Structure formats: C-alpha cells, structure tokens
Short mmCIF file of C-alpha atoms and ligand atoms in Angstrom, two decimals:
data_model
loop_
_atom_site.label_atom_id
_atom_site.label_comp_id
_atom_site.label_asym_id
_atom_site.label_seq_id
_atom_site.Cartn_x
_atom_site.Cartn_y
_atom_site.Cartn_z
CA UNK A 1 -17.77 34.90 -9.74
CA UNK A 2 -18.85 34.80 -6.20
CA UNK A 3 -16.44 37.59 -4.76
CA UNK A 4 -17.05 39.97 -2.64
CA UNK A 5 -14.49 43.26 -2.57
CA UNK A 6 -11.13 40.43 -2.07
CA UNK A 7 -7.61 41.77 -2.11
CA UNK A 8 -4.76 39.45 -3.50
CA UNK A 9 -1.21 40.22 -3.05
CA UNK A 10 1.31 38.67 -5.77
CA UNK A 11 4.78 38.24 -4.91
CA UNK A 12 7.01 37.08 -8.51
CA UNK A 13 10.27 38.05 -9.27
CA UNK A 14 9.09 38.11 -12.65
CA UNK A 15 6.83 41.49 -13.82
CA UNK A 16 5.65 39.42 -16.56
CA UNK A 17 4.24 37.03 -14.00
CA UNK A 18 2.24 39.77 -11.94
CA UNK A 19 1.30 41.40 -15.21
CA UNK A 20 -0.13 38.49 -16.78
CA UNK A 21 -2.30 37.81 -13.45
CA UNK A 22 -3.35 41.62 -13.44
CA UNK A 23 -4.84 41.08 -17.11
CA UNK A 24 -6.30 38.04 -16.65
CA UNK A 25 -8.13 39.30 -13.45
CA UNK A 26 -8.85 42.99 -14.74
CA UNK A 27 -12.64 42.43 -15.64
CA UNK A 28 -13.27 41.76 -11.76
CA UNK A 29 -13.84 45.14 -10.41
CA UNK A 30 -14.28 43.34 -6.76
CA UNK A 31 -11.02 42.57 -6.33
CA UNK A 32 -7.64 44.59 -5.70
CA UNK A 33 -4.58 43.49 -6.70
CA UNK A 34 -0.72 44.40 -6.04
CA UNK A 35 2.42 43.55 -6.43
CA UNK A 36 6.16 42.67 -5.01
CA UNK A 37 8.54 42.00 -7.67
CA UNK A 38 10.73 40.08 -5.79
CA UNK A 39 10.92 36.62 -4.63
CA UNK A 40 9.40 35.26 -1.35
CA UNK A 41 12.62 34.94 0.51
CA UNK A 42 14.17 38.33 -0.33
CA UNK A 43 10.92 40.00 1.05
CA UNK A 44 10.99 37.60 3.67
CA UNK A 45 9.99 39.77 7.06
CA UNK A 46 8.19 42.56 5.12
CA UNK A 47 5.41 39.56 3.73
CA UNK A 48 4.89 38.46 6.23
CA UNK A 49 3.85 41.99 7.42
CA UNK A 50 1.69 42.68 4.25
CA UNK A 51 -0.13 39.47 3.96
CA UNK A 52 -1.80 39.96 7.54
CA UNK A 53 -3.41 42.73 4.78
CA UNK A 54 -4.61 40.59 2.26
CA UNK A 55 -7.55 37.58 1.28
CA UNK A 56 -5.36 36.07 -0.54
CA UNK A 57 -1.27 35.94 -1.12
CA UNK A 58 -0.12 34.47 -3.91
CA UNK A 59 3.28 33.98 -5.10
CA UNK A 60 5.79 32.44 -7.44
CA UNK A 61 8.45 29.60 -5.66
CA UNK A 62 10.56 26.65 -6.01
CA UNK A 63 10.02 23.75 -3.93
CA UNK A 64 13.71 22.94 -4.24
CA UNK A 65 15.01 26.38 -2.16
CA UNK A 66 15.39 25.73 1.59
CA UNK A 67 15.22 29.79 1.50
CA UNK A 68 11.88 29.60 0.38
CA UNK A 69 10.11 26.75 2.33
CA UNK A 70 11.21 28.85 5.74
CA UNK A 71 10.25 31.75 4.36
CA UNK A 72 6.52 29.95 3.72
CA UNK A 73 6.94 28.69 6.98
CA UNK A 74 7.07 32.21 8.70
CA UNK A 75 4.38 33.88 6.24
CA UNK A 76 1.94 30.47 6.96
CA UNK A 77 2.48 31.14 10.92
CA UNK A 78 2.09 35.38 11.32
CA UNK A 79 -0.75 35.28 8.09
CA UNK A 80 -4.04 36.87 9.07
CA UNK A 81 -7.07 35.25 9.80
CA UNK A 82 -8.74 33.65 6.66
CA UNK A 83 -5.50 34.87 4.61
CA UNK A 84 -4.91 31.80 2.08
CA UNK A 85 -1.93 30.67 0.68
CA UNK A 86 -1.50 29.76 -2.51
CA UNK A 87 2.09 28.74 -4.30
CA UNK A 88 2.76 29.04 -8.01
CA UNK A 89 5.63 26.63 -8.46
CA UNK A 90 6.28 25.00 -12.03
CA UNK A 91 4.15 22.76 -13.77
CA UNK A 92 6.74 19.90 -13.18
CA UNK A 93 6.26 19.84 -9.71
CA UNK A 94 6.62 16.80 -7.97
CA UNK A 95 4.23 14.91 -5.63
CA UNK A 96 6.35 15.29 -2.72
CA UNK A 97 7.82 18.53 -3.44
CA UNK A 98 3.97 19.72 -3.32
CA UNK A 99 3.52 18.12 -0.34
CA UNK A 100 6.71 20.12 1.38
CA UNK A 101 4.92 22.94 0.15
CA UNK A 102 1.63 22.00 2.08
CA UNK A 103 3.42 20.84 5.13
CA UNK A 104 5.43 24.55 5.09
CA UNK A 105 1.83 26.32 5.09
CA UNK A 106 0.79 26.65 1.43
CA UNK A 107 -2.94 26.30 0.88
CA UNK A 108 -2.87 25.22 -3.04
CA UNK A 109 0.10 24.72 -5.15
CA UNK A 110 -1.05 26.07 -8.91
CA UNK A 111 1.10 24.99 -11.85
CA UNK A 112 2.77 28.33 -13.71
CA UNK A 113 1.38 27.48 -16.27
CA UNK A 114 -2.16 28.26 -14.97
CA UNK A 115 -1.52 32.43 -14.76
CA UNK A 116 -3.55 32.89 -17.69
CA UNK A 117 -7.12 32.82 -18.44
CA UNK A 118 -7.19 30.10 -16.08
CA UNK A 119 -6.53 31.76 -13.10
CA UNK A 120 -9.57 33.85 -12.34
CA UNK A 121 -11.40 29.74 -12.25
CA UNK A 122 -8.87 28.64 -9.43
CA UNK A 123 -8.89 32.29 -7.50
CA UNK A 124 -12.98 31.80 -7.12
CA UNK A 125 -12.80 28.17 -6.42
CA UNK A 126 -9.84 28.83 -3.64
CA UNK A 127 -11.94 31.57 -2.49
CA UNK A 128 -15.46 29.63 -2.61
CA UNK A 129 -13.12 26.88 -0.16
CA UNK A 130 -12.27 29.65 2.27
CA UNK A 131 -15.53 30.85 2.48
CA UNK A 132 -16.81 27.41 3.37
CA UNK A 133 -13.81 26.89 5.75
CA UNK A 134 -14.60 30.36 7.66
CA UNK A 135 -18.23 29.01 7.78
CA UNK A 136 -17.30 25.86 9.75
CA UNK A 137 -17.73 23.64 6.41
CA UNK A 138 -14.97 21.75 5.52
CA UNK A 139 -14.28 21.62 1.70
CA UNK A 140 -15.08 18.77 -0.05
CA UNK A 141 -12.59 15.44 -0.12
CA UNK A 142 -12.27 14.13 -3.76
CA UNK A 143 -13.63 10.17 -3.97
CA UNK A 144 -12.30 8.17 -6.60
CA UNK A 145 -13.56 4.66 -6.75
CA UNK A 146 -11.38 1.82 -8.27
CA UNK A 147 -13.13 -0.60 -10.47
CA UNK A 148 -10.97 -3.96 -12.43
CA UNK A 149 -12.20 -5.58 -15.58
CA UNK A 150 -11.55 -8.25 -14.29
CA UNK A 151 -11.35 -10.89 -11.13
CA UNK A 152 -7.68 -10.07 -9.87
CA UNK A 153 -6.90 -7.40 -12.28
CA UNK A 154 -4.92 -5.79 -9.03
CA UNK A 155 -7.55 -2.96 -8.00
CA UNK A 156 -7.01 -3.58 -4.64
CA UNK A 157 -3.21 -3.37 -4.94
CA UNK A 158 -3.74 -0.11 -6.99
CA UNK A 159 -6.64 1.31 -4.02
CA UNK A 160 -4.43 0.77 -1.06
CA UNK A 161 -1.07 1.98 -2.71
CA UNK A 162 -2.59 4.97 -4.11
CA UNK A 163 -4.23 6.01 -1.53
CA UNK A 164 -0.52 5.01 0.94
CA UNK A 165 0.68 7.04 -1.82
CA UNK A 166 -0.99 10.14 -1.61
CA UNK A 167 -1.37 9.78 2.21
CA UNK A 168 2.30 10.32 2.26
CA UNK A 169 5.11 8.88 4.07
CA UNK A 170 5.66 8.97 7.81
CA UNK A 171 9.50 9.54 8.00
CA UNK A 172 9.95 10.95 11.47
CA UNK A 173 7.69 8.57 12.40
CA UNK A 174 5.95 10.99 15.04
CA UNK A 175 1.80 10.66 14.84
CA UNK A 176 0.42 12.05 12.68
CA UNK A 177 -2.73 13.33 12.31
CA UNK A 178 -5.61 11.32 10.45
CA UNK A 179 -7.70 13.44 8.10
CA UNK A 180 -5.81 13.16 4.96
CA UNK A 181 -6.63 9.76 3.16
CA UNK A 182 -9.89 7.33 3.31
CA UNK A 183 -9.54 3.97 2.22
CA UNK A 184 -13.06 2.20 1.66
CA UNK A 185 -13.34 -1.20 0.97
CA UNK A 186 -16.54 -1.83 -0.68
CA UNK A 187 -15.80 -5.10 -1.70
CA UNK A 188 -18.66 -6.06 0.57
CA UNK A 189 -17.85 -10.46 0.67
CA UNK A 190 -14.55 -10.44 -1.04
CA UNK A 191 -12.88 -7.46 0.11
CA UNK A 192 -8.89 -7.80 0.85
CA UNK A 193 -8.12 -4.51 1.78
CA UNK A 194 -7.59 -5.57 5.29
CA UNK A 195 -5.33 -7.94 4.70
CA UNK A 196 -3.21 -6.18 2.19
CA UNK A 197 -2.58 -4.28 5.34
CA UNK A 198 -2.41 -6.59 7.83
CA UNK A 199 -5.49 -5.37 10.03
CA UNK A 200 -7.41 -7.01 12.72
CA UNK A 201 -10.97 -7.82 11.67
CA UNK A 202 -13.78 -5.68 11.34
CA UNK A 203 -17.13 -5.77 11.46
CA UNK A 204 -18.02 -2.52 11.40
CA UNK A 205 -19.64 -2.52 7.68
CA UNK A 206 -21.61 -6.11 8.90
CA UNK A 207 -23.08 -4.13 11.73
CA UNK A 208 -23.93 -1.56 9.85
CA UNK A 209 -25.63 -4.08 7.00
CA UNK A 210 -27.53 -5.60 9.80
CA UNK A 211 -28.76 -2.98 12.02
CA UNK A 212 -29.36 -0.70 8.70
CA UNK A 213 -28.36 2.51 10.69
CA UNK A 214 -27.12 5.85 8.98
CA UNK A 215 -23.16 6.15 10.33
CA UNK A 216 -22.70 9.75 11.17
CA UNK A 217 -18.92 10.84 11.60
CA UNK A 218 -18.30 9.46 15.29
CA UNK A 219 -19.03 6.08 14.38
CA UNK A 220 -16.82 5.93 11.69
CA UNK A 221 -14.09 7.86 13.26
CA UNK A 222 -14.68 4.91 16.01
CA UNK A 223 -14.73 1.98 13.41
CA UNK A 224 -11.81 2.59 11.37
CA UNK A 225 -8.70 1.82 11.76
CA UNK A 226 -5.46 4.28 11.28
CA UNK A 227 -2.20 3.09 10.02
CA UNK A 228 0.82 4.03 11.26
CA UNK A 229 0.99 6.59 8.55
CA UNK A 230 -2.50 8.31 9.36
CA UNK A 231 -3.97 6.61 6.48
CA UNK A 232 -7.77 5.78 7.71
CA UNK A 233 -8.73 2.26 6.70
CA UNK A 234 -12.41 1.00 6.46
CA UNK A 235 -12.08 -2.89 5.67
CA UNK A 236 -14.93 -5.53 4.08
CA UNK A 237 -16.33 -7.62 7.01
CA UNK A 238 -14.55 -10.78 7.99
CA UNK A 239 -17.77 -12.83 8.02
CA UNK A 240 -20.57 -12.90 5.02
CA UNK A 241 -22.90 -10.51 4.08
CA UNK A 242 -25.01 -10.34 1.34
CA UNK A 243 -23.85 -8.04 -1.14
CA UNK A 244 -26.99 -6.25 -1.40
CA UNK A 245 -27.56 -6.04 2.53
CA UNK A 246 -26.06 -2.28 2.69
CA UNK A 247 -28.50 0.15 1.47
CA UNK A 248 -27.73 3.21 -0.92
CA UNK A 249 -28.34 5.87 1.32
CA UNK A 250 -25.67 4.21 3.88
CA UNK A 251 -23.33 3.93 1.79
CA UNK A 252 -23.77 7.69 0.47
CA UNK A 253 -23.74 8.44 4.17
CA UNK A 254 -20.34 6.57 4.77
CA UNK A 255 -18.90 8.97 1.40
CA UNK A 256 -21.11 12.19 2.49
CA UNK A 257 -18.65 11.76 6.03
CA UNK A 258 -15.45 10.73 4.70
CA UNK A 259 -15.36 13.62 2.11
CA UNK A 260 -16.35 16.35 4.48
CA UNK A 261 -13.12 15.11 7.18
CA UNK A 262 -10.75 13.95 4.37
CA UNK A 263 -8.67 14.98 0.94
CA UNK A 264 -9.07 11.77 -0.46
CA UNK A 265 -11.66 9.14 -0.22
CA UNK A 266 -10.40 6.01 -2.45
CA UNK A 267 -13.37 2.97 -2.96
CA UNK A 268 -12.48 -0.15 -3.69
CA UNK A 269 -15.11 -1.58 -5.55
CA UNK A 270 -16.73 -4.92 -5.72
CA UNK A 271 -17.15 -6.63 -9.58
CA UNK A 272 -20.80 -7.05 -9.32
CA UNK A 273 -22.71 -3.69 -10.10
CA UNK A 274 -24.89 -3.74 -7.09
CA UNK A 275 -27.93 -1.48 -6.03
CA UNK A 276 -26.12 1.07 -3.66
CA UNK A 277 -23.00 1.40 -6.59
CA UNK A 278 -25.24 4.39 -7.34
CA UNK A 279 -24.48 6.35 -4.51
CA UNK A 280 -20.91 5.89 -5.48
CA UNK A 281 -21.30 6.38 -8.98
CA UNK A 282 -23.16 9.85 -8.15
CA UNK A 283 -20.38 10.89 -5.91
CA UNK A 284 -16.99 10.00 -7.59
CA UNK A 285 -14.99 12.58 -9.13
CA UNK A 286 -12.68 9.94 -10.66
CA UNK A 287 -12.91 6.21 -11.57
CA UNK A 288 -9.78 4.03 -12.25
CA UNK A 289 -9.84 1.43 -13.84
CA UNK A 290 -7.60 -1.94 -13.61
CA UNK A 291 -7.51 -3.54 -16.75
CA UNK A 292 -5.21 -5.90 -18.86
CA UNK A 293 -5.11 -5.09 -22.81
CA UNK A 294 -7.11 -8.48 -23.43
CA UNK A 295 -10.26 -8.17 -25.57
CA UNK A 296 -12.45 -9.46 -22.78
CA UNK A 297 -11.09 -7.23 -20.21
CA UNK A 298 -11.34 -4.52 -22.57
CA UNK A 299 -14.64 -4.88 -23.47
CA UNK A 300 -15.44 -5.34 -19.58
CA UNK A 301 -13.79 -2.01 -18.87
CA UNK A 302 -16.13 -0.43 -22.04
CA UNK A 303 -18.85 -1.50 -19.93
CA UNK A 304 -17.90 -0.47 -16.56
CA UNK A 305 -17.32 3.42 -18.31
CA UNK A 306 -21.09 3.67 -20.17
CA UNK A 307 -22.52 2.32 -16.74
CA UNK A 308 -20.18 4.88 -14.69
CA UNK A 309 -20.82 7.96 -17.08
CA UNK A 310 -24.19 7.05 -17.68
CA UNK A 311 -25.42 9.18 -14.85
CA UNK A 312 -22.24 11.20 -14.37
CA UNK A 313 -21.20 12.48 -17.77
CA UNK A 314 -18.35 14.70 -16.99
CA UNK A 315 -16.82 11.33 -14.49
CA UNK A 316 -12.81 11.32 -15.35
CA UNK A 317 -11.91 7.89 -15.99
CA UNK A 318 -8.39 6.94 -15.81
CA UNK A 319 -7.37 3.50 -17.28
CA UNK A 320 -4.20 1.27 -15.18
CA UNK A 321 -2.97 -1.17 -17.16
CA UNK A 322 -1.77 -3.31 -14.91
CA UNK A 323 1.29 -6.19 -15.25
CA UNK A 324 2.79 -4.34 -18.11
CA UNK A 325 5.41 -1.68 -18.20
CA UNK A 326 4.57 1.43 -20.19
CA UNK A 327 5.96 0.37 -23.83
CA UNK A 328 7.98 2.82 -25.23
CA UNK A 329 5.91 2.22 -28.43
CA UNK A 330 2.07 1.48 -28.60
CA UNK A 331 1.47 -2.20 -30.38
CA UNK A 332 -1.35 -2.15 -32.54
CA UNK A 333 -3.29 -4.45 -29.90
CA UNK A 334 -2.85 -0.88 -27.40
CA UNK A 335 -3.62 1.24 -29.63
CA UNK A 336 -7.00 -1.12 -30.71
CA UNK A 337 -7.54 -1.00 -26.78
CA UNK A 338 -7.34 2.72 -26.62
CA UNK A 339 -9.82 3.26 -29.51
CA UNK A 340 -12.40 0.93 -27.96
CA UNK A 341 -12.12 2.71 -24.31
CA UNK A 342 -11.87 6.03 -25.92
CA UNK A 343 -9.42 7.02 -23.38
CA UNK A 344 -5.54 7.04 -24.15
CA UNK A 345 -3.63 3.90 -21.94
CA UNK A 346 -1.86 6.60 -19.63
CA UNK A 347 -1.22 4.38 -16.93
CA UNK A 348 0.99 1.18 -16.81
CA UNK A 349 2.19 -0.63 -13.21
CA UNK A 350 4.91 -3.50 -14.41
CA UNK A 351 4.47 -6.68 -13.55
CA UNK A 352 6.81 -6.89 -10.18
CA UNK A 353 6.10 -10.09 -8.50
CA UNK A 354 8.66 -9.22 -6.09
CA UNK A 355 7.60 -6.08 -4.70
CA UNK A 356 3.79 -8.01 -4.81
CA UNK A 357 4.87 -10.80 -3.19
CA UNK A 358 7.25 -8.80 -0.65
CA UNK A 359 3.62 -6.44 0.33
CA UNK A 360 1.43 -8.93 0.42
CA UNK A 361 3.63 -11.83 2.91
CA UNK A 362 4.09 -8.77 4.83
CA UNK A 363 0.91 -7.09 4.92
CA UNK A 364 2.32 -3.65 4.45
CA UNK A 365 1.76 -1.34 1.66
CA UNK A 366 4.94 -1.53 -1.29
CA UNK A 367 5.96 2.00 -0.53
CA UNK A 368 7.08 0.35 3.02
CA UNK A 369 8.43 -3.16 2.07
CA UNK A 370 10.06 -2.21 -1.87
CA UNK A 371 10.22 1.50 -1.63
CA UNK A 372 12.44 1.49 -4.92
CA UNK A 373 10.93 -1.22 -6.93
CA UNK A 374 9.41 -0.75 -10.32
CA UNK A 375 5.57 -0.86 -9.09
CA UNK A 376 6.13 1.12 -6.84
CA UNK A 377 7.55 3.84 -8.51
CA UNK A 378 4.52 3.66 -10.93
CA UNK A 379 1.93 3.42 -8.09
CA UNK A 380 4.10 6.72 -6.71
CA UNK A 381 3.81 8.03 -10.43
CA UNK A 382 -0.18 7.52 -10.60
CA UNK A 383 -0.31 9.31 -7.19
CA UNK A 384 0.89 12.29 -8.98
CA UNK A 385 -0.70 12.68 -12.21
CA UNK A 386 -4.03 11.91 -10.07
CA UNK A 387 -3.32 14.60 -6.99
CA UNK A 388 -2.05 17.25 -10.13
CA UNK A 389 -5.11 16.24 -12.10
CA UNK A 390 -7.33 17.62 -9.30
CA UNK A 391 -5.07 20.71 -8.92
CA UNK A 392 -5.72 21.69 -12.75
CA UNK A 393 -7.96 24.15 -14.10
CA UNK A 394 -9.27 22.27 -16.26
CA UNK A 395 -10.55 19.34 -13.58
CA UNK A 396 -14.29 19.45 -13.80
CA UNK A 397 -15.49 20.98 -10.15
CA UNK A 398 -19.08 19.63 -10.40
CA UNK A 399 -18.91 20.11 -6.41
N1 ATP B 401 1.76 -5.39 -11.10
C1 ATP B 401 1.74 -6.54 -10.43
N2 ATP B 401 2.80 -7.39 -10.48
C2 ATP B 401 2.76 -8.56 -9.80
N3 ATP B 401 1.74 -8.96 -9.05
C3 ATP B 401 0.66 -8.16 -8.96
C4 ATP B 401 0.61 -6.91 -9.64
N4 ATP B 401 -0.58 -6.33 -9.37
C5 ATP B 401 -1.24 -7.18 -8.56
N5 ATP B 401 -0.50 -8.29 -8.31
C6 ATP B 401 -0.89 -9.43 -7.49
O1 ATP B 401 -2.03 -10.02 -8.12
C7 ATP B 401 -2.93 -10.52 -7.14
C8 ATP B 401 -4.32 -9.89 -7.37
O2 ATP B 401 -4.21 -8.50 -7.11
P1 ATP B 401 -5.38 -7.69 -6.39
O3 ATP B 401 -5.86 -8.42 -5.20
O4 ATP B 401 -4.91 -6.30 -6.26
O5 ATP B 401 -6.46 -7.76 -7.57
P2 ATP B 401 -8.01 -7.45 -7.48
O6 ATP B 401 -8.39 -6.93 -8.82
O7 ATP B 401 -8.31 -6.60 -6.31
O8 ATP B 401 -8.58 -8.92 -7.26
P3 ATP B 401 -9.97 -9.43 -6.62
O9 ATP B 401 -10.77 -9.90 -7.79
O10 ATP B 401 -9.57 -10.51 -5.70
O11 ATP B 401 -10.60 -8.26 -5.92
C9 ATP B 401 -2.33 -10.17 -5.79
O12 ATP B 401 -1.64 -11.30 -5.31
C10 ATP B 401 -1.33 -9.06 -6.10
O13 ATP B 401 -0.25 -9.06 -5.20
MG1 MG B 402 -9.75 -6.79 -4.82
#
C-alpha cells in the first residue's frame, strides 16, 4: 500500500462499525486511526474541528437526514487542506441520493457493506486519488464505450441517456459547471448523437480527420458543445468522412483529455471494427452492449466481447437488452442467450415507443421530455448499477 504515516478519523454511531475498520486496517502500521461513536450530526461543530486534523474522515450516514447533509455541508467547507471525505451510507443507496451526498461535500460514497477486508483496497485507492489531486493531476474519468449487435439496436439512445443520466439533472436550472460527463460520438459517418440532442453541426472531428492534428484539451473544450445540463457533447461530423480517416493516436488523444477533465467519458461506437477502435478498446473500463435476444444478434454481441477482451482481459462488459422489459422469469431462449455471452442478461430497457418517439421529435434526452416513463426509469436504473459498479471494491482499477 502506497501510504505514507496517514491519519483517518471514523465517525459511526455504531462501535461495531469503527471496530470492524480498526481490524481490517490493523496490519498498516502507517496509518492512525480513531474514533467518535456518534453520528455526524450530533458531533456536528466538534468535526468539523477534528477533521482539519486528519488525511482522511470517514464516517457512517444516511442520505435521507436533512441533519446530516448540513452537517456534511459544514465539515466539506472548514475541512483542512487535502482532508478527503468519504461517506459510508448503505449499500442500497440510490443514484441521486449519492449524488446529494457529492453535491454536500463528500469525496466517495462506500457501500457499508465494504468495512471489511475490502476497505484497506478503497482507503489506498482514495488516497492514491488525493495524492494525484495535491500533485495537480486530476484522477482518472472512467470511459465506457457502447457497442449494438446490431444496426439500430438503440446504442445511441442508451449512450446519450446514460450519460444525461449520470450527468444529473439541472433542477434549479442555474449553470452549471461542465466537467462531469463526456459524450463521444464515434460513429464517425453515421453518428446521431447530435441529433438525439438537437445540436447545431459540427465539424470539429472532420477537421480533425483532415488536418490529422493531436487535440490537446483547449481545442476540445472549444469544439464541444455543453447542454443545458453541463453534459459535454462531441458529435459525428455533419458531412462524410471516411471511417478510417481519424488515426489511433487521435482518437486516444481525444480519450487521454476527456478522462483527465471528466468522471465519465461515454463512446458511442460505430458497427464496423475500425483501425483506431484500439485506442478505445485499450482505454475502456466498461463496454455495454445493445443487443436483442435474437441468435444473430447474439452471436454478433459474442463477437464484439472476444474482440473487446482480447486485448483487455479484465474489460467489464455489461449486456442491455434492449425493447424488452426485464421478465420476471428467464425463457429458455434468455437463458440460451446468457450461456452463449457468458454474462447474466442484467439489463433490460422496455420497448417505450412513446417516450422514444417523444425524445427523438424533440431532440432532448427522455429524462427531459418522459421523465416518468418506463425507459426511462430503466436508463435511470442502468445509471446506477453502472456509477455503483465503479464505486465497488471489487471493480477492477487497472488505472
Ligand atoms: N426501448 C426502445 N423503445 C422504443 N424505441 C426505441 C427503444 N430504443 C431505441 N428506440 C428507437 O429505435 C431507433 C434506433 O435507436 P438508436 O438510434 O438508439 O439505435 P442505434 O443502435 O444507435 O442505431 P444505429 O445503427 O443507427 O447507430 C430510434 O428511433 C430510437 O428512438
Ligand atoms: Mg447509433
């Protein structure tokens, strides 16, 4: 573990919860723990005193108490500098509730669940983050690149409302700050990611296919366009351009820049396995998949994971079924499409012409235009299981 001499405070109202975290960290010599048993808001004033003291505070909560979020709120704004916050809230926790938690101050948000053995992992990698924040490097943005089996299997409906999803709604309707979300359209001549959200044109991946220059983080922070929501868009040129025209090491440039400025970098990807896929394929830390349970679109899907994991063994691949609710039993036909893809069918967006329809004539993402309809519940649902999926201890940090 690459700690040197750190000092964690733990604030639980439970003994059992401090105790367990005391064990599981007791063979690291280099760091020095105590403990509050008590819960954030009751110690309210005197945290935010002590945690001026320490590397690293963390302590048990409940998205749910208003008592709680201010007392975050205070802690976050009096904590020393390079003192990281990190909740433990239960392993149920929502998508937005987690977000409340990272708009009130909190650092990471760690499942309960994740006090054991576990949490020595997550201390070092929270600490390795800090370390590269104090050193002027930004930690690293996850990528997750969105593949279909087939032509109009709905990966572009899945890569722009996941990553609207996890951007996160814009209530107050104040700016907000880009930085959070990427959306990449990669879909070099058929890309529609600009006009699933109703964007001007631009060129800005044609010039960079033409001129074959490296983008660096001004340009792109130049060329893309931010929704109302912060959400930073990169869209497929209007015009033609050879698929093969963009050249790995731009596109790996274009990643390399998003991921060092942003939490999430989604790729929508093209259907033809082009030259410069590598530079994806090297970088992703999660491919999705947009499939149907037909045999040729499972077979297709087979493919696209031995290409994908060829060269990145440990890649996560989730699989979206897509147009069918998630049956409350498996038919024999999923459970034949499971074995093939060797992956269990944890994903299902119902087929909601509606809400498609409503998105697509209005060039807005479903969250906005059928914030209560069945797909976009399940898009809102995938958002989740994919942002907790990168919280978990057992997500593979190949970064
Ligand atoms: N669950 C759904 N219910 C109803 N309509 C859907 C659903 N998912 C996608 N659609 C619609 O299907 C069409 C194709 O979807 P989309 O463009 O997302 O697919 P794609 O895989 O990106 O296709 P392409 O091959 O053009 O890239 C769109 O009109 C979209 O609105
Ligand atoms: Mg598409």
């Amino acid at each position: 573990m690459k700690m040197k001499s750190k000092s964690i405070l733990v604030i639980s109202p439970e003994q059992s919860v401090s105790d367990a975290i005391g064990t599981a960290l007791s063979d690291k010599s280099d760091i020095r723990i105590d403990t509050e048993v008590s819960t954030l808001s009751q110690i309210n004033g005197k945290a935010v005193k002590m945690a001026a003291d320490y590397d690293i505070v963390l302590f048990q909560t409940s998205p749910e108490s208003d008592a709680d979020i201010s007392a975050i709120q205070a802690l976050a704004k009096d904590r020393g500098k390079g003192t990281v916050l990190v909740a433990m809230a239960d392993d149920g926790i929502s998508l937005s509730q987690a977000r409340a938690l990272n708009r009130a101050g909190v650092d990471e948000v760690l499942p309960i669940s994740m006090i054991g053995a576990e949490i020595a992992d997550q201390i070092s990698k929270i600490d390795h983050a800090s370390e590269a924040s104090a050193a002027g490097k930004a930690p690293m943005g996850k990528i997750i690149a969105v593949a279909q089996a087939r032509g109009g299997a709905g990966s572009t409906t899945v890569a722009v409302n996941l990553a609207d999803q996890l951007q996160g709604r814009n209530k107050k309707r104040v700016p907000v700050k880009p930085g959070k979300v990427a959306l990449v359209d990669l879909d070099l001549q058929f890309g529609t990611v600009g006009s699933f959200l109703d964007m001007d044109e631009q060129d800005t991946l044609l010039q960079l296919a033409l001129d074959g220059t490296i983008p660096d983080a001004t340009f792109l922070g130049q060329s893309m366009t931010t929704m109302h929501n912060g959400l930073s868009v990169l869209a497929a040129p209007s015009k033609f351009a050879p698929l093969d025209s963009l050249r790995t090491d731009q596109v790996a440039a274009i990643l390399d820049t998003l991921r060092q400025s942003h939490e999430y970098v989604i790729v929508d990807l093209p259907r033809a396995l082009v030259g410069w896929i590598e530079a994806v394929i090297e970088r992703a830390d999660e491919l999705i998949i947009v499939t149907d349970i037909s045999v040729s679109s499972v077979r297709h899907s087979r493919r696209l994971i031995d290409f994908f994991t060829t060269d990145n063994l440990t890649l996560p691949v989730q699989i979206v079924v897509n147009h069918e609710k998630k049956p409350l039993m498996q038919s024999s036909l999923h459970r034949e499409a499971a074995k093939a893809l060797e992956r269990k069918l944890d994903h299902w967006l119902p087929h909601d012409p509606k809400a498609a329809n409503a998105a697509s004539d209005k060039g807005k993402p479903l969250s906005n235009v059928a914030p209560r309809s069945p797909l976009t519940k399940a898009v809102a649902r995938l958002a989740t299981t994919t942002q907790a999926g990168f919280q978990t201890a057992s997500q593979n940090n190949r970064k």
